[in-house]
Amino acid sequence: MLLQAIAFYLMAAVTLISAVAVVSSKNPVHSVLFLIAAFFSAAGLFVLLGAEFLAMLLVVVYVGAVAVLFLFVVMMLDVDFAALRQGFARYMPLGGLIAGGLAVEMVMVSTTVATRGAAKLNEIPMARGAGAAPDVTNAEAIGRVLYTNYVYFFQAAGMVLLVAMIGAIVLTLRHKPGVRRQVIMDQVLRTPKTGMRMVSPKPGEGIDA
Amino acid sequence: MILTSLWANPIAWTLLTLGQILLVTVVLLLTVAFMIYGDRKIFAGVQMRKGPNVVGPFGLLQSFADLGKFLVKELIIPAGADKVVFLLAPLISVTLAIASWAAIPFGPGWVVANINVGVLYLFAVSSMGVYGIIMGGWASNSKYPFLGALRSAAQMVSYEVSIGFVIITVILLSNSMSLPRIVELQAGGFWHWNILGGGGLKNLPLALVMIPMGMIFFISGLAETNRPPFDLPEAESELVAGYAVEYGSTPYLLFYLAEMSNILLMSGLMAVLFLGGWQAPWPTHYLDHLAGTPWSWLASLHGLVMLMLKTMFVLFSNAMVRAVVPRYRYDQLMRLGWKVFLPTSLVAVALVAAWRVFGPVAA
C-alpha cells in the first residue's frame, strides 16, 4: 500500500506538472515533450487502478503514434508561438469557461463512480481493482462490455474513424500529371538481358541511342 | 518457503525486485557486449576479413575496450543544441531498451514482471523508442541529424503497424497477452510452436499463415531497430551518421547500447512469440521429475539455455542479413511496410481469427 501511495503521488505530480508545462513552456517542441510525459504518467495511474490494458493502449496509441505525429509536425513547422500568445487576455474568459465546465463534469463523474461504482453501472467487472473475479483479465472484461452492451456504439465509432481516414486520404490525394513514379515491378523484373546491351563501336563512331 | 513470505513484505519485495532488475540488466549488458563482438565477427567473416582479433583472446574483449574508449572521450555538446533534450534523448533510448526486458520470460517462472498484458507492454515500450531518436535528431540543431530523425520517425511508426498485426495473430493463437502463458502453450515439441500454427498437429494448416507472419515480424524487427538493410536513419553514405552525427562519448555509447539491446530484444521476442521461448524443440517430460525436488531450478536453467540458443539463431540470421542484403531505398522501405506487410498481416489476422472460431480446435 505504501509503495502504491508513493507511486500514485509521484505519477500524479508528474502528470500535473507536465500538464501545466505543456501550456506554459515557450518552445512548442518542449510542449509536446511535456504532453508525452503527461500521457505516460497518466498511463502509470491507470496501472495503479488495475486497468493495465487501458494503460498500455494509452501508451501505444497516444504516446507511440499520435504524439509522434504531433512532434513530427511541430518540429517541421516554424510556429511563432509569441505571435499566437498575443491574444491571451482576449481568449482567457472563454478558455476559463470551458476549463471550468470540464472540471465540473469530471467532479460529477468521479463522485458518481465513487458512490455507485463503475462496475455496478454495467454489472460487469471493468477492472480487477473493483472487486471483480480475479481470473477475468481487464482486457477480457472490456471486450465483454464492448462487444455486448455497447456493440453498436463501438461499431459506429469504428465507422466514424474509417470515414475520417478516407476523408483525410481524399483531401490530400492529388494525381499530378507528369510526375515520374517508381514502378517497383519493372525494377524487380529487370534482368541483365533487359537492362544491358552489348555493343562494339568502331573507333571514331559513337553509339546511336 | 522463506522466499514466499519475503514477497509479502513491501521492503523485501522492493529489494528482491531491485535485485532481479540489477541481475537482468548486468547480464543483458554483458550479453550485448559479446553480441556486438559476434556481430562484427560474422560481418567480417562474410567479407573474408578477420574482424576484431587484437584485444584479448580472439578479440573477445574488444567491446570492453570500446566501452573504455567511449567513456574517457570528451563530451561535446554543439553550441546551438538544446542541452537538456540533447542529453535526455540517449537516456530515454537506453532506459526504454532495458525496461522492455522486464516482461521477457527467461525460463519457467523466471520473469521480472509477470504482467497479463506483457505483449502490449513490450509493444508500448518499443513504440516509445522512437522518441530517443527524434529528440536526439531535433536537439542537435543540425541538418543531417534532423533528416535522420524524420526518416526514423516515419520508418518506425510504419513498421510498428505491421508488427502490431503480427502480434495480434500470436495473441489470437494463444488467447492470452501474457508472455509466460504464450510460451507455456507452446510446450511439447517444435510442432507446437506458434510459427507452425501453435497447438499441435491439428493447427498445422495455420503454418501457411504463421510462417509468413514470422518472416514479417523478423523483417519488421530489422526496420524497427534501424538495422541494415533498413538503416536509413543513419545511412552513413548520405546522412553521415543520421541522428547520431553530433553525438560522441558517453551519449553516443548509450544510443549504441540502446540500439544493440533492442536488436537483442527483437531476436528474443521472435524466439518467445514464434519459436517457443524457453520450450525445447522436443517433448520435455524428463523435466517433470524435477518438480518438487531441490533440483527444480535445473528445469528453469534448461529453459534459459533453450531461449538463448533460439535468440542466438535469430541474431545470427540478423547478422547475415546485415552482411548480405544491400540497403533499401526510402520509397522501397515505405512501400514494403505499407503496401506489402500491412495488407498481408491484416489478411492473416482475419484468417487466424476465422480459424480460431470455425477451425477444428475452435475456441
Coordinates of C-alpha atoms in Angstrom, one line a residue:
Chain A
M1 CA 0.0 0.0 0.0
L2 CA 2.8 2.3 0.9
L3 CA 4.5 1.7 -2.4
Q4 CA 1.3 2.3 -4.2
A5 CA 0.8 5.6 -2.4
I6 CA 4.3 6.7 -3.3
A7 CA 3.8 5.7 -6.9
F8 CA 0.5 7.4 -7.0
Y9 CA 1.7 10.8 -5.7
L10 CA 4.8 10.6 -7.9
M11 CA 2.9 10.0 -11.0
A12 CA 0.0 12.4 -10.2
A13 CA 2.6 15.1 -9.5
V14 CA 4.4 14.4 -12.8
T15 CA 1.1 14.4 -14.7
L16 CA 0.0 17.8 -13.2
I17 CA 3.4 19.5 -13.6
S18 CA 3.8 18.3 -17.2
A19 CA 0.2 19.3 -18.0
V20 CA 1.0 22.9 -16.7
A21 CA 4.3 22.9 -18.6
V22 CA 2.6 21.9 -21.8
V23 CA 0.7 25.3 -21.7
S24 CA 3.4 27.4 -20.2
S25 CA 6.6 26.3 -21.9
K26 CA 8.0 28.7 -24.5
N27 CA 9.2 26.2 -27.0
P28 CA 6.5 24.2 -28.9
V29 CA 8.6 21.1 -29.1
H30 CA 9.1 21.2 -25.3
S31 CA 5.3 21.5 -25.0
V32 CA 4.8 18.3 -27.0
L33 CA 7.5 16.5 -25.0
F34 CA 5.8 17.5 -21.8
L35 CA 2.5 16.3 -23.2
I36 CA 4.1 12.9 -23.8
A37 CA 5.3 12.9 -20.2
A38 CA 1.8 13.7 -19.1
F39 CA 0.3 10.8 -21.2
F40 CA 2.9 8.5 -19.9
S41 CA 2.4 9.2 -16.2
A42 CA -1.4 9.1 -16.8
A43 CA -0.8 5.6 -18.1
G44 CA 1.0 4.9 -14.9
L45 CA -2.0 6.0 -12.9
F46 CA -4.2 3.6 -15.0
V47 CA -1.8 0.8 -14.0
L48 CA -2.3 1.7 -10.3
L49 CA -6.0 1.5 -10.8
G50 CA -5.6 -2.1 -12.1
A51 CA -6.5 -1.1 -15.6
E52 CA -3.3 -2.2 -17.2
F53 CA -4.9 -2.9 -20.6
L54 CA -6.1 0.7 -20.9
A55 CA -2.7 1.9 -19.7
M56 CA -0.9 0.0 -22.4
L57 CA -3.4 1.2 -25.0
L58 CA -2.9 4.8 -23.9
V59 CA 0.9 4.4 -24.4
V60 CA 0.6 2.6 -27.7
V61 CA -1.9 4.9 -29.3
Y62 CA -1.2 8.3 -27.8
V63 CA 2.4 8.2 -26.9
G64 CA 3.5 5.8 -29.6
A65 CA 1.6 7.1 -32.6
V66 CA -0.4 10.3 -32.0
A67 CA 2.3 12.3 -30.1
V68 CA 4.9 11.2 -32.7
L69 CA 2.9 12.8 -35.4
F70 CA 2.4 15.9 -33.2
L71 CA 6.1 16.1 -32.6
F72 CA 6.8 15.5 -36.3
V73 CA 4.5 18.4 -37.4
V74 CA 5.6 20.8 -34.6
M75 CA 9.3 20.2 -35.4
M76 CA 8.8 20.7 -39.1
L77 CA 6.6 23.8 -38.9
D78 CA 8.2 27.0 -37.8
V79 CA 5.4 28.1 -35.5
D80 CA 5.9 31.5 -33.9
F81 CA 4.3 31.0 -30.5
A82 CA 5.0 34.5 -29.4
A83 CA 2.5 35.7 -32.1
L84 CA 0.0 33.1 -31.0
R85 CA 0.2 34.2 -27.4
Q86 CA -0.7 37.8 -28.1
G87 CA -4.5 37.2 -27.8
F88 CA -4.0 35.6 -24.4
A89 CA -6.1 38.1 -22.4
R90 CA -8.9 38.1 -25.0
Y91 CA -9.3 34.3 -25.1
M92 CA -8.8 33.9 -21.3
P93 CA -12.6 34.2 -20.3
L94 CA -13.7 31.6 -22.9
G95 CA -10.9 29.2 -22.1
G96 CA -11.6 29.6 -18.4
L97 CA -15.3 28.8 -19.0
I98 CA -14.5 25.7 -20.9
A99 CA -12.0 24.5 -18.4
G100 CA -14.4 25.2 -15.5
G101 CA -17.2 23.3 -17.3
L102 CA -14.8 20.3 -17.8
A103 CA -13.8 20.4 -14.2
V104 CA -17.4 20.3 -13.1
E105 CA -18.1 17.4 -15.4
M106 CA -15.1 15.5 -14.1
V107 CA -16.1 16.0 -10.4
M108 CA -19.6 14.8 -11.2
V109 CA -18.4 11.7 -13.0
S110 CA -15.9 10.8 -10.3
T111 CA -18.4 11.4 -7.5
T112 CA -20.9 9.2 -9.3
V113 CA -18.3 6.4 -9.7
A114 CA -17.1 6.8 -6.2
T115 CA -20.6 6.4 -4.7
R116 CA -22.2 3.9 -7.1
G117 CA -19.1 2.2 -8.6
A118 CA -18.3 1.9 -12.3
A119 CA -18.7 -1.8 -12.1
K120 CA -22.2 -1.6 -10.8
L121 CA -23.3 0.5 -13.7
N122 CA -22.7 -2.4 -16.1
E123 CA -22.9 -5.3 -13.8
I124 CA -19.6 -6.3 -15.4
P125 CA -16.1 -6.0 -13.8
M126 CA -14.2 -3.2 -15.5
A127 CA -11.0 -3.6 -13.5
R128 CA -9.6 -6.1 -11.2
G129 CA -9.3 -3.5 -8.5
A130 CA -13.0 -3.0 -8.4
G131 CA -13.8 -6.3 -6.7
A132 CA -14.0 -8.4 -9.9
A133 CA -13.3 -12.1 -10.3
P134 CA -9.5 -12.4 -10.3
D135 CA -9.4 -14.7 -13.3
V136 CA -11.0 -12.3 -15.6
T137 CA -8.3 -10.0 -17.0
N138 CA -9.4 -6.5 -17.7
A139 CA -8.7 -6.9 -21.4
E140 CA -11.4 -9.6 -21.4
A141 CA -13.7 -7.6 -19.2
I142 CA -13.5 -4.6 -21.6
G143 CA -14.0 -6.9 -24.5
R144 CA -17.2 -8.4 -23.0
V145 CA -18.7 -4.9 -22.3
L146 CA -17.7 -3.5 -25.7
Y147 CA -19.0 -6.4 -27.8
T148 CA -22.2 -6.9 -25.9
N149 CA -23.8 -3.8 -24.3
Y150 CA -22.1 -1.3 -26.5
V151 CA -21.5 -3.2 -29.7
Y152 CA -23.5 -0.7 -31.9
F153 CA -21.7 2.3 -30.4
F154 CA -18.4 0.5 -30.8
Q155 CA -19.1 -0.2 -34.5
A156 CA -20.3 3.3 -35.0
A157 CA -17.1 4.7 -33.5
G158 CA -15.2 2.4 -35.9
M159 CA -17.2 3.7 -38.8
V160 CA -16.6 7.3 -37.8
L161 CA -12.8 6.6 -37.7
L162 CA -13.0 4.9 -41.1
V163 CA -14.8 7.8 -42.7
A164 CA -12.3 10.2 -41.2
M165 CA -9.5 8.2 -42.6
I166 CA -11.0 8.0 -46.1
G167 CA -11.7 11.7 -45.8
A168 CA -8.1 12.6 -45.0
I169 CA -6.9 10.5 -47.9
V170 CA -9.4 12.1 -50.3
L171 CA -8.5 15.5 -49.2
T172 CA -4.7 15.0 -49.7
L173 CA -4.7 12.7 -52.7
R174 CA -3.7 14.5 -55.9
H175 CA -2.9 13.0 -59.2
K176 CA -0.4 15.4 -60.6
P177 CA 0.2 14.8 -64.3
G178 CA 3.8 14.5 -65.4
V179 CA 5.1 13.0 -62.1
R180 CA 7.6 10.2 -62.7
R181 CA 6.9 7.4 -60.3
Q182 CA 8.8 4.4 -59.3
V183 CA 7.3 1.3 -60.8
I184 CA 8.7 -1.4 -58.5
M185 CA 7.5 -4.3 -60.7
D186 CA 9.7 -3.0 -63.6
Q187 CA 12.6 -2.7 -61.3
V188 CA 12.2 -6.1 -59.8
L189 CA 11.7 -7.8 -63.2
R190 CA 14.8 -6.1 -64.7
T191 CA 17.4 -8.7 -65.7
P192 CA 20.8 -8.4 -67.3
K193 CA 19.2 -9.2 -70.6
T194 CA 16.7 -6.3 -70.5
G195 CA 19.0 -3.8 -68.6
M196 CA 22.2 -4.3 -70.6
R197 CA 23.2 -4.2 -74.3
M198 CA 26.5 -5.3 -75.6
V199 CA 27.8 -3.1 -78.4
S200 CA 31.2 -2.9 -80.1
P201 CA 31.5 0.6 -81.5
K202 CA 34.1 1.2 -84.2
P203 CA 36.8 3.8 -83.4
G204 CA 35.6 7.3 -84.2
E205 CA 32.0 6.3 -84.2
G206 CA 29.5 6.8 -81.3
I207 CA 26.7 4.6 -80.3
D208 CA 23.3 5.5 -81.7
A209 CA 21.0 5.9 -78.7
Chain B
M1 CA 9.4 -21.5 1.7
I2 CA 11.1 -18.5 3.1
L3 CA 11.1 -16.6 -0.2
T4 CA 7.3 -16.6 -0.5
S5 CA 6.9 -15.0 2.9
L6 CA 9.5 -12.4 1.9
W7 CA 7.4 -11.4 -1.1
A8 CA 4.6 -10.3 1.2
N9 CA 6.8 -7.8 3.0
P10 CA 6.9 -4.5 1.0
I11 CA 10.5 -3.6 1.8
A12 CA 11.8 -7.1 1.0
W13 CA 9.6 -7.1 -2.1
T14 CA 11.3 -3.9 -3.3
L15 CA 14.7 -5.2 -2.6
L16 CA 14.1 -8.5 -4.3
T17 CA 12.7 -6.8 -7.4
L18 CA 15.6 -4.4 -7.5
G19 CA 17.9 -7.4 -7.2
Q20 CA 16.2 -9.0 -10.2
I21 CA 16.3 -5.8 -12.2
L22 CA 20.0 -5.5 -11.4
L23 CA 20.7 -9.1 -12.4
V24 CA 18.8 -8.8 -15.7
T25 CA 20.5 -5.5 -16.5
V26 CA 24.0 -6.7 -15.8
V27 CA 23.6 -9.9 -17.8
L28 CA 21.9 -8.0 -20.6
L29 CA 24.8 -5.5 -20.8
L30 CA 27.4 -8.3 -20.9
T31 CA 25.4 -10.2 -23.5
V32 CA 25.2 -7.1 -25.6
A33 CA 29.0 -6.7 -25.4
F34 CA 29.6 -10.1 -26.7
M35 CA 26.7 -9.8 -29.2
I36 CA 28.4 -6.8 -30.8
Y37 CA 31.6 -8.8 -31.0
G38 CA 29.8 -11.7 -32.6
D39 CA 28.0 -9.4 -35.0
R40 CA 31.3 -7.9 -36.1
K41 CA 32.9 -11.3 -36.4
I42 CA 30.1 -12.6 -38.6
F43 CA 30.1 -9.4 -40.7
A44 CA 33.9 -9.8 -41.1
G45 CA 33.6 -13.5 -41.9
V46 CA 31.2 -12.8 -44.8
Q47 CA 33.6 -10.2 -46.2
M48 CA 36.6 -12.6 -45.7
R49 CA 38.2 -10.3 -43.1
K50 CA 39.3 -11.3 -39.6
G51 CA 37.3 -8.8 -37.6
P52 CA 38.3 -7.8 -34.1
N53 CA 41.1 -10.1 -33.0
V54 CA 43.6 -7.9 -31.1
V55 CA 42.1 -7.2 -27.6
G56 CA 42.0 -10.3 -25.5
P57 CA 41.9 -13.9 -26.8
F58 CA 40.3 -13.9 -30.3
G59 CA 39.5 -10.3 -29.7
L60 CA 36.8 -11.3 -27.2
L61 CA 37.4 -8.2 -25.1
Q62 CA 37.0 -5.7 -28.0
S63 CA 33.6 -4.4 -26.8
F64 CA 35.1 -3.6 -23.4
A65 CA 38.0 -1.8 -24.9
D66 CA 35.4 0.2 -27.0
L67 CA 33.5 0.9 -23.8
G68 CA 36.5 2.3 -22.1
K69 CA 37.3 4.4 -25.1
F70 CA 33.8 5.9 -25.2
L71 CA 33.8 6.7 -21.5
V72 CA 37.0 8.6 -21.4
K73 CA 36.3 10.7 -24.5
E74 CA 35.4 14.3 -24.1
L75 CA 31.7 15.1 -24.1
I76 CA 31.0 17.7 -26.8
I77 CA 27.6 19.5 -26.9
P78 CA 27.0 21.6 -30.0
A79 CA 26.6 25.3 -29.3
G80 CA 23.2 25.5 -30.9
A81 CA 21.9 22.4 -29.3
D82 CA 19.0 22.2 -26.8
K83 CA 21.2 20.9 -24.0
V84 CA 18.6 19.2 -21.8
V85 CA 16.8 17.4 -24.7
F86 CA 20.2 16.6 -26.3
L87 CA 21.3 14.7 -23.2
L88 CA 17.9 13.3 -22.3
A89 CA 17.5 11.6 -25.7
P90 CA 20.1 8.9 -25.3
L91 CA 19.0 8.3 -21.7
I92 CA 15.4 7.7 -22.8
S93 CA 16.6 5.4 -25.5
V94 CA 18.6 3.2 -23.2
T95 CA 16.1 3.3 -20.4
L96 CA 13.3 2.0 -22.7
A97 CA 15.6 -0.5 -24.2
I98 CA 16.4 -2.0 -20.8
A99 CA 12.9 -1.6 -19.5
S100 CA 11.5 -3.9 -22.2
W101 CA 13.4 -6.8 -20.7
A102 CA 11.2 -6.8 -17.6
A103 CA 8.4 -8.7 -19.4
I104 CA 10.5 -11.3 -21.2
P105 CA 10.2 -14.8 -19.6
F106 CA 13.7 -16.4 -19.4
G107 CA 12.6 -19.7 -18.1
P108 CA 9.6 -21.4 -16.3
G109 CA 8.8 -18.8 -13.7
W110 CA 11.8 -16.7 -14.5
V111 CA 10.4 -13.3 -15.4
V112 CA 10.9 -10.0 -13.6
A113 CA 7.3 -8.7 -14.2
N114 CA 4.7 -11.3 -15.0
I115 CA 2.1 -8.8 -16.3
N116 CA -1.0 -10.2 -18.0
V117 CA -0.6 -7.7 -20.9
G118 CA 3.1 -8.5 -21.4
V119 CA 2.9 -8.4 -25.2
L120 CA 1.2 -5.0 -25.1
Y121 CA 3.8 -3.7 -22.6
L122 CA 6.6 -4.7 -24.9
F123 CA 4.8 -3.2 -27.9
A124 CA 4.2 0.1 -26.0
V125 CA 7.8 0.4 -24.8
S126 CA 9.2 -0.4 -28.2
S127 CA 6.8 2.2 -29.8
M128 CA 8.2 4.8 -27.4
G129 CA 11.7 4.0 -28.6
V130 CA 11.3 6.4 -31.5
Y131 CA 11.4 9.4 -29.1
G132 CA 15.1 8.9 -28.3
I133 CA 15.9 9.2 -31.9
I134 CA 13.6 12.1 -32.8
M135 CA 14.6 14.1 -29.7
G136 CA 18.3 13.5 -30.4
G137 CA 17.9 14.5 -34.0
W138 CA 16.0 17.6 -33.2
A139 CA 18.0 18.7 -30.3
S140 CA 21.3 18.5 -32.3
N141 CA 20.0 21.6 -34.2
S142 CA 21.7 20.4 -37.4
K143 CA 20.5 19.3 -40.8
Y144 CA 21.7 15.7 -41.1
P145 CA 20.6 14.6 -37.7
F146 CA 17.2 16.2 -38.2
L147 CA 16.7 14.4 -41.6
G148 CA 17.8 11.2 -40.0
A149 CA 15.3 11.7 -37.1
L150 CA 12.5 12.4 -39.5
R151 CA 13.3 9.3 -41.6
S152 CA 13.4 7.2 -38.5
A153 CA 10.1 8.5 -37.1
A154 CA 8.3 7.7 -40.3
Q155 CA 10.0 4.3 -40.6
M156 CA 9.5 3.1 -37.1
V157 CA 5.8 4.2 -37.0
S158 CA 5.2 2.5 -40.3
Y159 CA 6.7 -0.8 -39.3
E160 CA 5.1 -0.8 -35.8
V161 CA 1.7 -1.1 -37.6
S162 CA 2.6 -4.4 -39.2
I163 CA 4.4 -5.7 -36.0
G164 CA 1.2 -4.9 -34.2
F165 CA -0.9 -7.1 -36.5
V166 CA 1.6 -9.9 -36.4
I167 CA 1.5 -9.8 -32.6
I168 CA -2.3 -9.9 -32.8
T169 CA -2.2 -13.2 -34.7
V170 CA 0.0 -14.6 -31.9
I171 CA -2.4 -13.3 -29.3
L172 CA -5.3 -15.0 -31.2
L173 CA -3.5 -18.3 -31.2
S174 CA -2.6 -18.2 -27.5
N175 CA -5.8 -16.5 -26.3
S176 CA -3.6 -14.5 -23.9
M177 CA -1.4 -11.4 -23.8
S178 CA 0.8 -12.8 -21.1
L179 CA 4.2 -13.7 -22.4
P180 CA 4.8 -16.6 -19.9
R181 CA 1.4 -18.0 -20.9
I182 CA 2.2 -17.7 -24.6
V183 CA 5.4 -19.7 -24.0
E184 CA 3.7 -22.3 -21.8
L185 CA 1.2 -23.0 -24.6
Q186 CA 4.0 -23.8 -27.0
A187 CA 5.1 -26.8 -24.9
G188 CA 5.6 -30.3 -26.3
G189 CA 7.9 -30.0 -29.3
F190 CA 8.5 -27.8 -32.2
W191 CA 5.2 -28.7 -33.9
H192 CA 3.5 -26.8 -31.1
W193 CA 5.4 -23.6 -31.8
N194 CA 3.4 -20.6 -33.0
I195 CA 5.3 -20.4 -36.2
L196 CA 3.8 -23.8 -37.1
G197 CA 0.3 -22.7 -36.0
G198 CA 0.6 -23.4 -32.3
G199 CA -1.4 -26.1 -30.5
G200 CA 0.0 -29.2 -32.2
L201 CA -0.8 -31.1 -35.4
K202 CA -4.4 -30.0 -35.6
N203 CA -3.3 -26.4 -36.1
L204 CA -0.7 -27.3 -38.7
P205 CA -2.5 -25.8 -41.7
L206 CA -2.1 -22.4 -39.9
A207 CA 1.6 -22.8 -40.5
L208 CA 0.8 -21.5 -44.0
V209 CA -0.2 -18.2 -42.4
M210 CA 2.2 -18.2 -39.4
I211 CA 5.4 -18.8 -41.3
P212 CA 4.9 -15.7 -43.4
M213 CA 3.9 -13.8 -40.2
G214 CA 7.2 -14.9 -38.6
M215 CA 9.1 -13.6 -41.6
I216 CA 7.2 -10.3 -41.5
F217 CA 8.0 -10.0 -37.8
F218 CA 11.6 -10.7 -38.4
I219 CA 11.9 -8.1 -41.2
S220 CA 9.8 -5.5 -39.4
G221 CA 12.1 -6.1 -36.4
L222 CA 15.0 -5.2 -38.6
A223 CA 13.3 -2.0 -39.7
E224 CA 12.2 -1.2 -36.2
T225 CA 15.7 -1.4 -34.8
N226 CA 17.1 0.5 -37.8
R227 CA 19.3 -2.4 -38.8
P228 CA 20.6 -2.8 -42.3
P229 CA 19.1 -3.2 -44.8
F230 CA 16.8 -0.6 -43.2
D231 CA 19.4 1.6 -41.6
L232 CA 18.2 4.7 -43.4
P233 CA 18.1 6.9 -40.2
E234 CA 21.8 6.7 -40.0
A235 CA 22.6 5.9 -43.6
E236 CA 26.3 6.8 -43.4
S237 CA 26.8 7.3 -47.1
E238 CA 24.1 10.0 -47.4
L239 CA 23.4 11.4 -43.9
V240 CA 26.9 10.8 -42.4
A241 CA 25.5 9.1 -39.3
G242 CA 21.9 10.3 -39.3
Y243 CA 20.6 11.3 -35.9
A244 CA 23.8 10.5 -34.2
V245 CA 26.1 12.9 -36.1
E246 CA 26.5 15.4 -33.2
Y247 CA 26.9 12.7 -30.6
G248 CA 30.1 11.4 -29.2
S249 CA 31.5 9.9 -26.0
T250 CA 29.0 8.5 -23.5
P251 CA 25.7 9.8 -25.0
Y252 CA 26.7 8.1 -28.3
L253 CA 27.6 5.0 -26.3
L254 CA 24.1 5.0 -24.8
F255 CA 22.5 5.3 -28.2
Y256 CA 24.6 2.4 -29.5
L257 CA 23.8 0.3 -26.4
A258 CA 20.1 1.0 -26.8
E259 CA 20.1 0.0 -30.5
M260 CA 22.0 -3.2 -29.8
S261 CA 19.9 -4.1 -26.8
N262 CA 16.8 -3.5 -29.0
I263 CA 18.1 -5.9 -31.6
L264 CA 18.7 -8.5 -28.9
L265 CA 15.2 -7.8 -27.7
M266 CA 13.6 -8.3 -31.1
S267 CA 15.5 -11.6 -31.5
G268 CA 14.4 -12.7 -28.1
L269 CA 10.8 -11.6 -28.8
M270 CA 10.9 -13.6 -32.1
A271 CA 12.0 -16.6 -30.1
V272 CA 9.3 -16.1 -27.4
L273 CA 6.4 -15.4 -29.8
F274 CA 7.2 -17.8 -32.6
L275 CA 9.9 -20.3 -31.7
G276 CA 8.5 -21.5 -28.4
G277 CA 10.6 -19.3 -26.0
W278 CA 12.2 -21.5 -23.3
Q279 CA 10.5 -24.6 -24.6
A280 CA 12.7 -27.3 -26.1
P281 CA 12.0 -28.4 -29.7
W282 CA 11.2 -31.8 -28.3
P283 CA 8.8 -33.0 -25.6
T284 CA 10.4 -32.5 -22.2
H285 CA 8.7 -35.0 -19.9
Y286 CA 12.0 -35.8 -18.3
L287 CA 11.9 -32.4 -16.6
D288 CA 8.7 -33.3 -14.8
H289 CA 10.7 -35.5 -12.4
L290 CA 12.5 -32.4 -11.2
A291 CA 9.3 -30.7 -10.0
G292 CA 9.1 -30.5 -6.2
T293 CA 12.8 -31.6 -5.7
P294 CA 15.6 -29.1 -4.8
W295 CA 16.7 -29.5 -8.3
S296 CA 13.7 -27.8 -9.9
W297 CA 15.9 -24.8 -10.9
L298 CA 17.5 -27.1 -13.4
A299 CA 14.3 -27.0 -15.4
S300 CA 14.5 -23.2 -15.4
L301 CA 18.1 -23.4 -16.5
H302 CA 17.2 -25.8 -19.2
G303 CA 14.6 -23.3 -20.4
L304 CA 17.1 -20.4 -20.3
V305 CA 19.6 -22.3 -22.4
M306 CA 16.9 -23.1 -24.9
L307 CA 15.8 -19.5 -25.1
M308 CA 19.4 -18.3 -25.5
L309 CA 20.0 -20.8 -28.3
K310 CA 16.9 -19.6 -30.2
T311 CA 17.8 -16.0 -29.7
M312 CA 21.3 -16.7 -31.0
F313 CA 19.9 -18.3 -34.0
V314 CA 17.7 -15.3 -34.8
L315 CA 20.6 -13.0 -34.1
F316 CA 22.8 -14.9 -36.5
S317 CA 20.2 -14.6 -39.2
N318 CA 20.1 -10.9 -38.3
A319 CA 23.8 -10.5 -38.7
M320 CA 23.8 -12.4 -42.0
V321 CA 21.0 -10.2 -43.4
R322 CA 23.1 -7.2 -42.4
A323 CA 26.2 -8.6 -44.2
V324 CA 24.4 -9.8 -47.3
V325 CA 21.5 -7.5 -48.2
P326 CA 22.1 -4.0 -49.7
R327 CA 20.4 -1.0 -48.2
Y328 CA 16.8 -0.3 -49.2
R329 CA 15.8 2.9 -50.9
Y330 CA 13.5 5.0 -48.8
D331 CA 10.5 4.6 -51.2
Q332 CA 11.0 0.9 -51.3
L333 CA 11.1 0.8 -47.5
M334 CA 7.8 2.7 -47.3
R335 CA 6.2 0.5 -50.0
L336 CA 7.3 -2.7 -48.3
G337 CA 5.8 -1.5 -44.9
W338 CA 2.5 -0.1 -46.1
K339 CA 1.7 -1.9 -49.3
V340 CA 3.1 -5.4 -48.7
F341 CA 3.3 -6.1 -44.9
L342 CA 0.2 -4.2 -43.8
P343 CA -2.3 -5.9 -46.1
T344 CA -0.7 -9.3 -45.7
S345 CA -0.8 -9.1 -41.9
L346 CA -4.3 -7.8 -41.9
V347 CA -5.5 -10.7 -44.1
A348 CA -3.5 -13.0 -41.7
V349 CA -5.3 -11.6 -38.7
A350 CA -8.7 -12.3 -40.4
L351 CA -7.6 -15.9 -41.3
V352 CA -6.3 -16.8 -37.9
A353 CA -9.4 -15.3 -36.2
A354 CA -11.6 -17.4 -38.6
W355 CA -9.6 -20.5 -37.8
R356 CA -10.0 -19.9 -34.1
V357 CA -13.7 -19.6 -34.5
F358 CA -14.5 -22.1 -37.2
G359 CA -11.5 -24.4 -37.2
P360 CA -11.1 -27.9 -35.8
V361 CA -9.9 -26.6 -32.4
A362 CA -12.4 -23.8 -32.1
A363 CA -12.1 -21.6 -29.0

